[in-house]
């Protein structure tokens, strides 16, 4: 709890920055957090601002609008424990999808002083992550997971997911509050069972939700590496977009229809995110990428349930 207390004080003492640097640093400002939250809510109705929580129960921060203090998605399914997720014999695509992000986070540097070799390893892992995160594959695999794991009530859990803004790291911060199948809150030890082992040891923190006045126990994902991972992801998406744009130019001169087919076939590059982008990801799409990264931290929590239709 000492770590949680220090973190809380740091959040309130760190000055707010309004300078946009998300493409170069992976960090976002409070205004950009609101933009990204608005986009998330508009695209995926399972997410909402402040949920149904009474304003009287919210410890509001004045640099955010009163009605947009944090994002909530409730009752997200979790059918098995994190360590069991990797022991199940799914198809090869699912294995690649969930194994690769864990390698990415383990290699991702925590700050700008890390070595170039660490950056290169992270970039290679993220390259694999992008290839494995094809939307259609994820949706198909989710159906298979649900079919394969029609588990008993004792293993079924649900999570309320909260995304708040971290002033000390200038990135979103994820909080998880778990319940069993009967709606009873999970203990801290039980919630940690749904965190991937690498993160459980290094970045998972037990703390009360800092933005609520009523004490609610949660597991938070410490955001110390978020900016670096997001920076690498954003740079990778930019380079992929630029390459695709350059490759499409000769095709456009021949046949626009053929170009469309060529861009569609064989690309696992988050097509839905890139339809409206030339070279750079828009800042309002930041949380979409962030949530895809969080799936590596909590692989058995069905985050795609919160993004149905993506």
mmCIF file of C-alpha atoms in Angstrom:
data_model
loop_
_atom_site.group_PDB
_atom_site.id
_atom_site.type_symbol
_atom_site.label_atom_id
_atom_site.label_comp_id
_atom_site.label_asym_id
_atom_site.label_seq_id
_atom_site.Cartn_x
_atom_site.Cartn_y
_atom_site.Cartn_z
ATOM 1 C CA UNK A 1 0.000 0.000 0.000
ATOM 2 C CA UNK A 2 2.985 2.322 0.491
ATOM 3 C CA UNK A 3 3.663 2.214 -3.243
ATOM 4 C CA UNK A 4 0.029 3.088 -3.910
ATOM 5 C CA UNK A 5 0.154 6.032 -1.482
ATOM 6 C CA UNK A 6 3.336 7.413 -3.052
ATOM 7 C CA UNK A 7 1.821 7.010 -6.515
ATOM 8 C CA UNK A 8 -1.308 8.901 -5.456
ATOM 9 C CA UNK A 9 0.712 11.828 -4.104
ATOM 10 C CA UNK A 10 2.815 11.892 -7.247
ATOM 11 C CA UNK A 11 -0.319 12.073 -9.377
ATOM 12 C CA UNK A 12 -1.565 15.148 -7.566
ATOM 13 C CA UNK A 13 1.795 16.932 -7.336
ATOM 14 C CA UNK A 14 2.921 16.521 -10.956
ATOM 15 C CA UNK A 15 2.159 19.639 -13.039
ATOM 16 C CA UNK A 16 -0.165 19.285 -16.015
ATOM 17 C CA UNK A 17 1.277 19.563 -19.502
ATOM 18 C CA UNK A 18 -0.828 20.788 -22.425
ATOM 19 C CA UNK A 19 1.847 20.378 -25.086
ATOM 20 C CA UNK A 20 0.996 17.669 -27.611
ATOM 21 C CA UNK A 21 3.834 15.162 -28.057
ATOM 22 C CA UNK A 22 1.984 11.888 -28.543
ATOM 23 C CA UNK A 23 3.660 10.952 -31.831
ATOM 24 C CA UNK A 24 7.182 11.597 -30.551
ATOM 25 C CA UNK A 25 6.845 10.435 -26.934
ATOM 26 C CA UNK A 26 3.717 8.252 -26.741
ATOM 27 C CA UNK A 27 2.345 10.591 -24.058
ATOM 28 C CA UNK A 28 -0.931 12.513 -24.285
ATOM 29 C CA UNK A 29 -2.322 15.632 -22.638
ATOM 30 C CA UNK A 30 -5.560 15.729 -20.618
ATOM 31 C CA UNK A 31 -7.326 17.342 -23.589
ATOM 32 C CA UNK A 32 -6.104 14.541 -25.851
ATOM 33 C CA UNK A 33 -7.255 11.992 -23.281
ATOM 34 C CA UNK A 34 -10.742 13.480 -23.519
ATOM 35 C CA UNK A 35 -10.604 13.405 -27.335
ATOM 36 C CA UNK A 36 -9.535 9.763 -27.288
ATOM 37 C CA UNK A 37 -12.205 8.928 -24.720
ATOM 38 C CA UNK A 38 -14.908 10.592 -26.799
ATOM 39 C CA UNK A 39 -13.844 8.530 -29.805
ATOM 40 C CA UNK A 40 -13.835 5.301 -27.782
ATOM 41 C CA UNK A 41 -17.314 5.981 -26.391
ATOM 42 C CA UNK A 42 -18.722 6.919 -29.799
ATOM 43 C CA UNK A 43 -17.304 3.803 -31.460
ATOM 44 C CA UNK A 44 -17.951 1.272 -28.699
ATOM 45 C CA UNK A 45 -21.080 1.844 -26.550
ATOM 46 C CA UNK A 46 -19.886 -0.619 -23.895
ATOM 47 C CA UNK A 47 -17.580 2.205 -22.779
ATOM 48 C CA UNK A 48 -18.922 5.335 -21.105
ATOM 49 C CA UNK A 49 -17.658 8.398 -19.267
ATOM 50 C CA UNK A 50 -17.966 8.094 -15.465
ATOM 51 C CA UNK A 51 -20.436 5.215 -15.900
ATOM 52 C CA UNK A 52 -23.522 5.498 -13.712
ATOM 53 C CA UNK A 53 -21.523 6.742 -10.741
ATOM 54 C CA UNK A 54 -22.976 9.667 -8.820
ATOM 55 C CA UNK A 55 -20.962 12.899 -9.111
ATOM 56 C CA UNK A 56 -21.001 13.069 -5.305
ATOM 57 C CA UNK A 57 -18.918 9.885 -5.205
ATOM 58 C CA UNK A 58 -16.261 11.112 -7.661
ATOM 59 C CA UNK A 59 -13.026 12.785 -6.588
ATOM 60 C CA UNK A 60 -12.960 15.120 -9.558
ATOM 61 C CA UNK A 61 -9.763 16.612 -10.947
ATOM 62 C CA UNK A 62 -10.178 20.141 -12.200
ATOM 63 C CA UNK A 63 -8.120 19.721 -15.384
ATOM 64 C CA UNK A 64 -10.764 17.303 -16.747
ATOM 65 C CA UNK A 65 -14.465 18.035 -17.398
ATOM 66 C CA UNK A 66 -16.646 16.977 -14.446
ATOM 67 C CA UNK A 67 -18.550 14.494 -16.599
ATOM 68 C CA UNK A 68 -15.382 13.053 -18.192
ATOM 69 C CA UNK A 69 -13.137 12.068 -15.320
ATOM 70 C CA UNK A 70 -12.596 8.434 -16.327
ATOM 71 C CA UNK A 71 -13.918 5.749 -18.681
ATOM 72 C CA UNK A 72 -15.812 2.634 -17.589
ATOM 73 C CA UNK A 73 -16.763 -0.677 -19.181
ATOM 74 C CA UNK A 74 -18.702 -3.030 -16.921
ATOM 75 C CA UNK A 75 -19.084 -6.794 -16.617
ATOM 76 C CA UNK A 76 -16.384 -7.786 -19.094
ATOM 77 C CA UNK A 77 -16.158 -11.616 -19.172
ATOM 78 C CA UNK A 78 -13.136 -13.564 -17.950
ATOM 79 C CA UNK A 79 -13.655 -17.312 -18.300
ATOM 80 C CA UNK A 80 -10.240 -18.714 -17.336
ATOM 81 C CA UNK A 81 -7.162 -17.635 -15.425
ATOM 82 C CA UNK A 82 -4.224 -15.962 -17.127
ATOM 83 C CA UNK A 83 -1.775 -18.842 -16.674
ATOM 84 C CA UNK A 84 -4.357 -21.320 -18.012
ATOM 85 C CA UNK A 85 -4.846 -19.182 -21.094
ATOM 86 C CA UNK A 86 -1.386 -20.080 -22.389
ATOM 87 C CA UNK A 87 -1.744 -23.778 -21.555
ATOM 88 C CA UNK A 88 -4.820 -24.277 -23.738
ATOM 89 C CA UNK A 89 -4.248 -25.823 -27.165
ATOM 90 C CA UNK A 90 -5.878 -23.216 -29.401
ATOM 91 C CA UNK A 91 -4.997 -22.863 -33.078
ATOM 92 C CA UNK A 92 -1.590 -21.455 -34.014
ATOM 93 C CA UNK A 93 -2.955 -17.999 -34.782
ATOM 94 C CA UNK A 94 -4.360 -17.591 -31.288
ATOM 95 C CA UNK A 95 -1.087 -18.762 -29.737
ATOM 96 C CA UNK A 96 0.810 -16.151 -31.740
ATOM 97 C CA UNK A 97 -1.718 -13.459 -30.903
ATOM 98 C CA UNK A 98 -1.353 -13.826 -27.149
ATOM 99 C CA UNK A 99 2.291 -14.919 -26.811
ATOM 100 C CA UNK A 100 3.798 -12.116 -28.875
ATOM 101 C CA UNK A 101 2.505 -9.106 -26.857
ATOM 102 C CA UNK A 102 3.990 -10.527 -23.641
ATOM 103 C CA UNK A 103 7.393 -10.658 -25.300
ATOM 104 C CA UNK A 104 6.859 -7.109 -26.468
ATOM 105 C CA UNK A 105 6.195 -5.769 -23.014
ATOM 106 C CA UNK A 106 9.058 -7.642 -21.445
ATOM 107 C CA UNK A 107 11.465 -6.082 -23.935
ATOM 108 C CA UNK A 108 9.920 -2.630 -24.037
ATOM 109 C CA UNK A 109 12.246 -0.020 -22.516
ATOM 110 C CA UNK A 110 10.997 1.941 -19.542
ATOM 111 C CA UNK A 111 12.535 5.243 -20.530
ATOM 112 C CA UNK A 112 14.579 7.015 -23.163
ATOM 113 C CA UNK A 113 17.913 6.041 -21.586
ATOM 114 C CA UNK A 114 17.628 2.375 -22.551
ATOM 115 C CA UNK A 115 19.907 0.877 -25.169
ATOM 116 C CA UNK A 116 19.297 0.688 -28.906
ATOM 117 C CA UNK A 117 19.323 -3.101 -28.726
ATOM 118 C CA UNK A 118 16.314 -3.012 -26.411
ATOM 119 C CA UNK A 119 14.503 -0.717 -28.824
ATOM 120 C CA UNK A 120 15.289 -3.023 -31.738
ATOM 121 C CA UNK A 121 13.968 -6.037 -29.850
ATOM 122 C CA UNK A 122 10.802 -4.143 -28.969
ATOM 123 C CA UNK A 123 10.278 -3.066 -32.563
ATOM 124 C CA UNK A 124 10.680 -6.635 -33.799
ATOM 125 C CA UNK A 125 8.189 -7.879 -31.241
ATOM 126 C CA UNK A 126 5.734 -5.122 -32.108
ATOM 127 C CA UNK A 127 6.065 -6.014 -35.779
ATOM 128 C CA UNK A 128 4.849 -9.481 -34.864
ATOM 129 C CA UNK A 129 2.144 -7.987 -32.644
ATOM 130 C CA UNK A 130 0.743 -5.952 -35.514
ATOM 131 C CA UNK A 131 0.702 -9.000 -37.779
ATOM 132 C CA UNK A 132 -1.091 -11.055 -35.154
ATOM 133 C CA UNK A 133 -3.746 -8.445 -34.350
ATOM 134 C CA UNK A 134 -5.801 -8.800 -37.511
ATOM 135 C CA UNK A 135 -9.384 -7.924 -36.587
ATOM 136 C CA UNK A 136 -11.057 -10.811 -38.369
ATOM 137 C CA UNK A 137 -8.698 -13.340 -36.785
ATOM 138 C CA UNK A 138 -9.368 -11.928 -33.313
ATOM 139 C CA UNK A 139 -13.129 -12.116 -33.739
ATOM 140 C CA UNK A 140 -12.992 -15.674 -35.077
ATOM 141 C CA UNK A 141 -10.695 -16.780 -32.291
ATOM 142 C CA UNK A 142 -12.887 -15.197 -29.631
ATOM 143 C CA UNK A 143 -15.785 -17.339 -30.829
ATOM 144 C CA UNK A 144 -13.563 -20.396 -30.593
ATOM 145 C CA UNK A 145 -12.416 -19.509 -27.087
ATOM 146 C CA UNK A 146 -15.977 -19.060 -25.894
ATOM 147 C CA UNK A 147 -17.031 -22.353 -27.471
ATOM 148 C CA UNK A 148 -14.031 -24.248 -26.113
ATOM 149 C CA UNK A 149 -14.345 -22.851 -22.607
ATOM 150 C CA UNK A 150 -17.923 -23.236 -21.535
ATOM 151 C CA UNK A 151 -16.643 -23.243 -17.980
ATOM 152 C CA UNK A 152 -18.413 -23.772 -14.700
ATOM 153 C CA UNK A 153 -19.488 -20.873 -12.520
ATOM 154 C CA UNK A 154 -16.531 -21.302 -10.199
ATOM 155 C CA UNK A 155 -14.112 -20.191 -12.938
ATOM 156 C CA UNK A 156 -16.267 -17.549 -14.581
ATOM 157 C CA UNK A 157 -15.522 -13.963 -13.570
ATOM 158 C CA UNK A 158 -16.424 -10.453 -14.644
ATOM 159 C CA UNK A 159 -14.455 -7.242 -14.531
ATOM 160 C CA UNK A 160 -15.307 -3.582 -14.433
ATOM 161 C CA UNK A 161 -12.580 -1.798 -16.384
ATOM 162 C CA UNK A 162 -11.640 1.807 -15.639
ATOM 163 C CA UNK A 163 -9.325 4.044 -17.659
ATOM 164 C CA UNK A 164 -8.105 7.192 -15.915
ATOM 165 C CA UNK A 165 -5.483 9.777 -16.819
ATOM 166 C CA UNK A 166 -2.086 9.562 -15.135
ATOM 167 C CA UNK A 167 -0.603 13.020 -14.639
ATOM 168 C CA UNK A 168 2.763 11.657 -13.517
ATOM 169 C CA UNK A 169 3.277 9.560 -16.659
ATOM 170 C CA UNK A 170 0.927 11.482 -19.009
ATOM 171 C CA UNK A 171 -0.697 8.318 -20.326
ATOM 172 C CA UNK A 172 -3.920 6.398 -19.650
ATOM 173 C CA UNK A 173 -3.897 4.077 -16.655
ATOM 174 C CA UNK A 174 -6.003 0.921 -16.421
ATOM 175 C CA UNK A 175 -7.770 -0.238 -13.249
ATOM 176 C CA UNK A 176 -9.569 -3.581 -12.911
ATOM 177 C CA UNK A 177 -12.254 -4.494 -10.374
ATOM 178 C CA UNK A 178 -13.243 -8.172 -10.422
ATOM 179 C CA UNK A 179 -16.333 -10.151 -9.404
ATOM 180 C CA UNK A 180 -17.144 -13.845 -9.371
ATOM 181 C CA UNK A 181 -20.100 -15.322 -11.254
ATOM 182 C CA UNK A 182 -22.428 -14.459 -8.364
ATOM 183 C CA UNK A 183 -21.369 -10.809 -8.190
ATOM 184 C CA UNK A 184 -19.182 -11.098 -5.092
ATOM 185 C CA UNK A 185 -16.076 -8.878 -5.280
ATOM 186 C CA UNK A 186 -12.821 -10.750 -5.835
ATOM 187 C CA UNK A 187 -9.948 -10.520 -3.397
ATOM 188 C CA UNK A 188 -6.678 -8.910 -4.441
ATOM 189 C CA UNK A 189 -5.053 -12.339 -4.759
ATOM 190 C CA UNK A 190 -7.879 -13.579 -6.983
ATOM 191 C CA UNK A 191 -7.668 -10.571 -9.291
ATOM 192 C CA UNK A 192 -3.915 -11.045 -9.653
ATOM 193 C CA UNK A 193 -4.626 -14.509 -11.068
ATOM 194 C CA UNK A 194 -5.982 -12.777 -14.174
ATOM 195 C CA UNK A 195 -2.805 -10.755 -14.772
ATOM 196 C CA UNK A 196 -0.098 -12.246 -17.002
ATOM 197 C CA UNK A 197 2.755 -13.498 -14.849
ATOM 198 C CA UNK A 198 5.403 -11.066 -16.126
ATOM 199 C CA UNK A 199 3.165 -8.079 -15.396
ATOM 200 C CA UNK A 200 1.927 -9.523 -12.120
ATOM 201 C CA UNK A 201 5.468 -9.455 -10.800
ATOM 202 C CA UNK A 202 6.498 -6.085 -12.204
ATOM 203 C CA UNK A 203 3.645 -3.672 -12.889
ATOM 204 C CA UNK A 204 0.440 -4.829 -11.175
ATOM 205 C CA UNK A 205 -0.435 -2.815 -8.072
ATOM 206 C CA UNK A 206 -3.195 -3.363 -5.516
ATOM 207 C CA UNK A 207 -4.837 -0.045 -4.714
ATOM 208 C CA UNK A 208 -8.172 1.624 -4.128
ATOM 209 C CA UNK A 209 -9.712 3.457 -7.049
ATOM 210 C CA UNK A 210 -8.281 6.971 -6.568
ATOM 211 C CA UNK A 211 -11.069 8.747 -8.425
ATOM 212 C CA UNK A 212 -13.871 7.412 -6.190
ATOM 213 C CA UNK A 213 -14.621 8.549 -2.650
ATOM 214 C CA UNK A 214 -16.070 5.150 -1.711
ATOM 215 C CA UNK A 215 -13.210 2.654 -1.191
ATOM 216 C CA UNK A 216 -13.111 0.126 -4.040
ATOM 217 C CA UNK A 217 -10.245 -2.366 -4.224
ATOM 218 C CA UNK A 218 -8.666 -2.734 -7.655
ATOM 219 C CA UNK A 219 -5.639 -3.989 -9.528
ATOM 220 C CA UNK A 220 -3.958 -1.228 -11.506
ATOM 221 C CA UNK A 221 -1.457 -1.632 -14.321
ATOM 222 C CA UNK A 222 1.443 0.673 -13.540
ATOM 223 C CA UNK A 223 1.935 3.002 -16.518
ATOM 224 C CA UNK A 224 5.729 3.349 -16.361
ATOM 225 C CA UNK A 225 6.222 1.589 -19.718
ATOM 226 C CA UNK A 226 3.025 2.674 -21.447
ATOM 227 C CA UNK A 227 4.474 5.723 -23.204
ATOM 228 C CA UNK A 228 7.400 3.827 -24.680
ATOM 229 C CA UNK A 229 5.266 0.936 -25.918
ATOM 230 C CA UNK A 230 2.696 3.333 -27.364
ATOM 231 C CA UNK A 231 5.439 5.336 -29.072
ATOM 232 C CA UNK A 232 6.782 2.211 -30.775
ATOM 233 C CA UNK A 233 3.287 1.122 -31.797
ATOM 234 C CA UNK A 234 2.478 4.549 -33.229
ATOM 235 C CA UNK A 235 5.760 4.665 -35.136
ATOM 236 C CA UNK A 236 5.125 1.198 -36.512
ATOM 237 C CA UNK A 237 1.635 2.098 -37.667
ATOM 238 C CA UNK A 238 2.988 5.239 -39.310
ATOM 239 C CA UNK A 239 5.628 3.288 -41.222
ATOM 240 C CA UNK A 240 3.110 0.649 -42.274
ATOM 241 C CA UNK A 241 0.722 3.320 -43.520
ATOM 242 C CA UNK A 242 3.465 5.096 -45.415
ATOM 243 C CA UNK A 243 4.625 1.879 -47.046
ATOM 244 C CA UNK A 244 1.104 0.923 -48.071
ATOM 245 C CA UNK A 245 0.477 4.379 -49.472
ATOM 246 C CA UNK A 246 3.658 4.238 -51.552
ATOM 247 C CA UNK A 247 2.913 0.729 -52.785
ATOM 248 C CA UNK A 248 -0.605 1.697 -53.813
ATOM 249 C CA UNK A 249 0.473 4.529 -56.112
ATOM 250 C CA UNK A 250 1.531 2.342 -59.085
ATOM 251 C CA UNK A 251 -1.603 0.259 -58.720
ATOM 252 C CA UNK A 252 -3.798 3.346 -58.803
ATOM 253 C CA UNK A 253 -2.419 4.242 -62.191
ATOM 254 C CA UNK A 254 -3.422 0.823 -63.527
ATOM 255 C CA UNK A 255 -6.711 0.062 -61.888
ATOM 256 C CA UNK A 256 -8.274 1.544 -58.752
ATOM 257 C CA UNK A 257 -10.316 -1.576 -58.186
ATOM 258 C CA UNK A 258 -7.228 -3.754 -58.238
ATOM 259 C CA UNK A 259 -5.615 -1.420 -55.739
ATOM 260 C CA UNK A 260 -8.490 -1.902 -53.324
ATOM 261 C CA UNK A 261 -8.183 -5.666 -53.591
ATOM 262 C CA UNK A 262 -4.410 -5.549 -53.168
ATOM 263 C CA UNK A 263 -4.662 -3.444 -50.032
ATOM 264 C CA UNK A 264 -7.311 -5.727 -48.550
ATOM 265 C CA UNK A 265 -5.645 -9.095 -49.162
ATOM 266 C CA UNK A 266 -2.825 -10.194 -46.899
ATOM 267 C CA UNK A 267 -2.680 -7.094 -44.667
ATOM 268 C CA UNK A 268 -2.924 -7.572 -40.928
ATOM 269 C CA UNK A 269 -2.318 -3.931 -40.079
ATOM 270 C CA UNK A 270 -5.435 -2.821 -38.199
ATOM 271 C CA UNK A 271 -7.256 -1.760 -41.354
ATOM 272 C CA UNK A 272 -10.150 -0.157 -39.504
ATOM 273 C CA UNK A 273 -7.781 2.157 -37.655
ATOM 274 C CA UNK A 274 -6.046 3.230 -40.811
ATOM 275 C CA UNK A 275 -8.920 4.006 -43.170
ATOM 276 C CA UNK A 276 -8.898 7.693 -42.288
ATOM 277 C CA UNK A 277 -5.168 8.082 -41.770
ATOM 278 C CA UNK A 278 -2.380 8.902 -44.219
ATOM 279 C CA UNK A 279 0.872 8.437 -42.337
ATOM 280 C CA UNK A 280 -0.011 9.025 -38.672
ATOM 281 C CA UNK A 281 -2.516 7.652 -36.238
ATOM 282 C CA UNK A 282 -4.899 10.334 -35.007
ATOM 283 C CA UNK A 283 -4.718 11.182 -31.338
ATOM 284 C CA UNK A 284 -8.407 10.379 -30.864
ATOM 285 C CA UNK A 285 -7.614 6.768 -31.844
ATOM 286 C CA UNK A 286 -4.973 6.479 -29.124
ATOM 287 C CA UNK A 287 -7.099 4.483 -26.679
ATOM 288 C CA UNK A 288 -7.945 1.871 -29.305
ATOM 289 C CA UNK A 289 -4.262 1.015 -29.623
ATOM 290 C CA UNK A 290 -3.855 1.266 -25.843
ATOM 291 C CA UNK A 291 -6.563 -1.345 -25.252
ATOM 292 C CA UNK A 292 -4.972 -3.705 -27.744
ATOM 293 C CA UNK A 293 -1.751 -3.391 -25.773
ATOM 294 C CA UNK A 294 -3.580 -4.052 -22.481
ATOM 295 C CA UNK A 295 -4.763 -7.430 -23.821
ATOM 296 C CA UNK A 296 -1.185 -8.652 -23.362
ATOM 297 C CA UNK A 297 -1.393 -7.763 -19.667
ATOM 298 C CA UNK A 298 -4.751 -9.456 -19.053
ATOM 299 C CA UNK A 299 -4.986 -12.090 -21.815
ATOM 300 C CA UNK A 300 -7.948 -14.001 -20.386
ATOM 301 C CA UNK A 301 -10.151 -10.914 -19.957
ATOM 302 C CA UNK A 302 -12.182 -10.585 -23.133
ATOM 303 C CA UNK A 303 -11.377 -6.981 -24.000
ATOM 304 C CA UNK A 304 -12.723 -7.442 -27.518
ATOM 305 C CA UNK A 305 -16.140 -7.830 -25.913
ATOM 306 C CA UNK A 306 -15.889 -4.125 -25.092
ATOM 307 C CA UNK A 307 -14.994 -3.344 -28.721
ATOM 308 C CA UNK A 308 -17.565 -5.505 -30.499
ATOM 309 C CA UNK A 309 -17.781 -4.757 -34.197
ATOM 310 C CA UNK A 310 -14.250 -3.444 -34.539
#
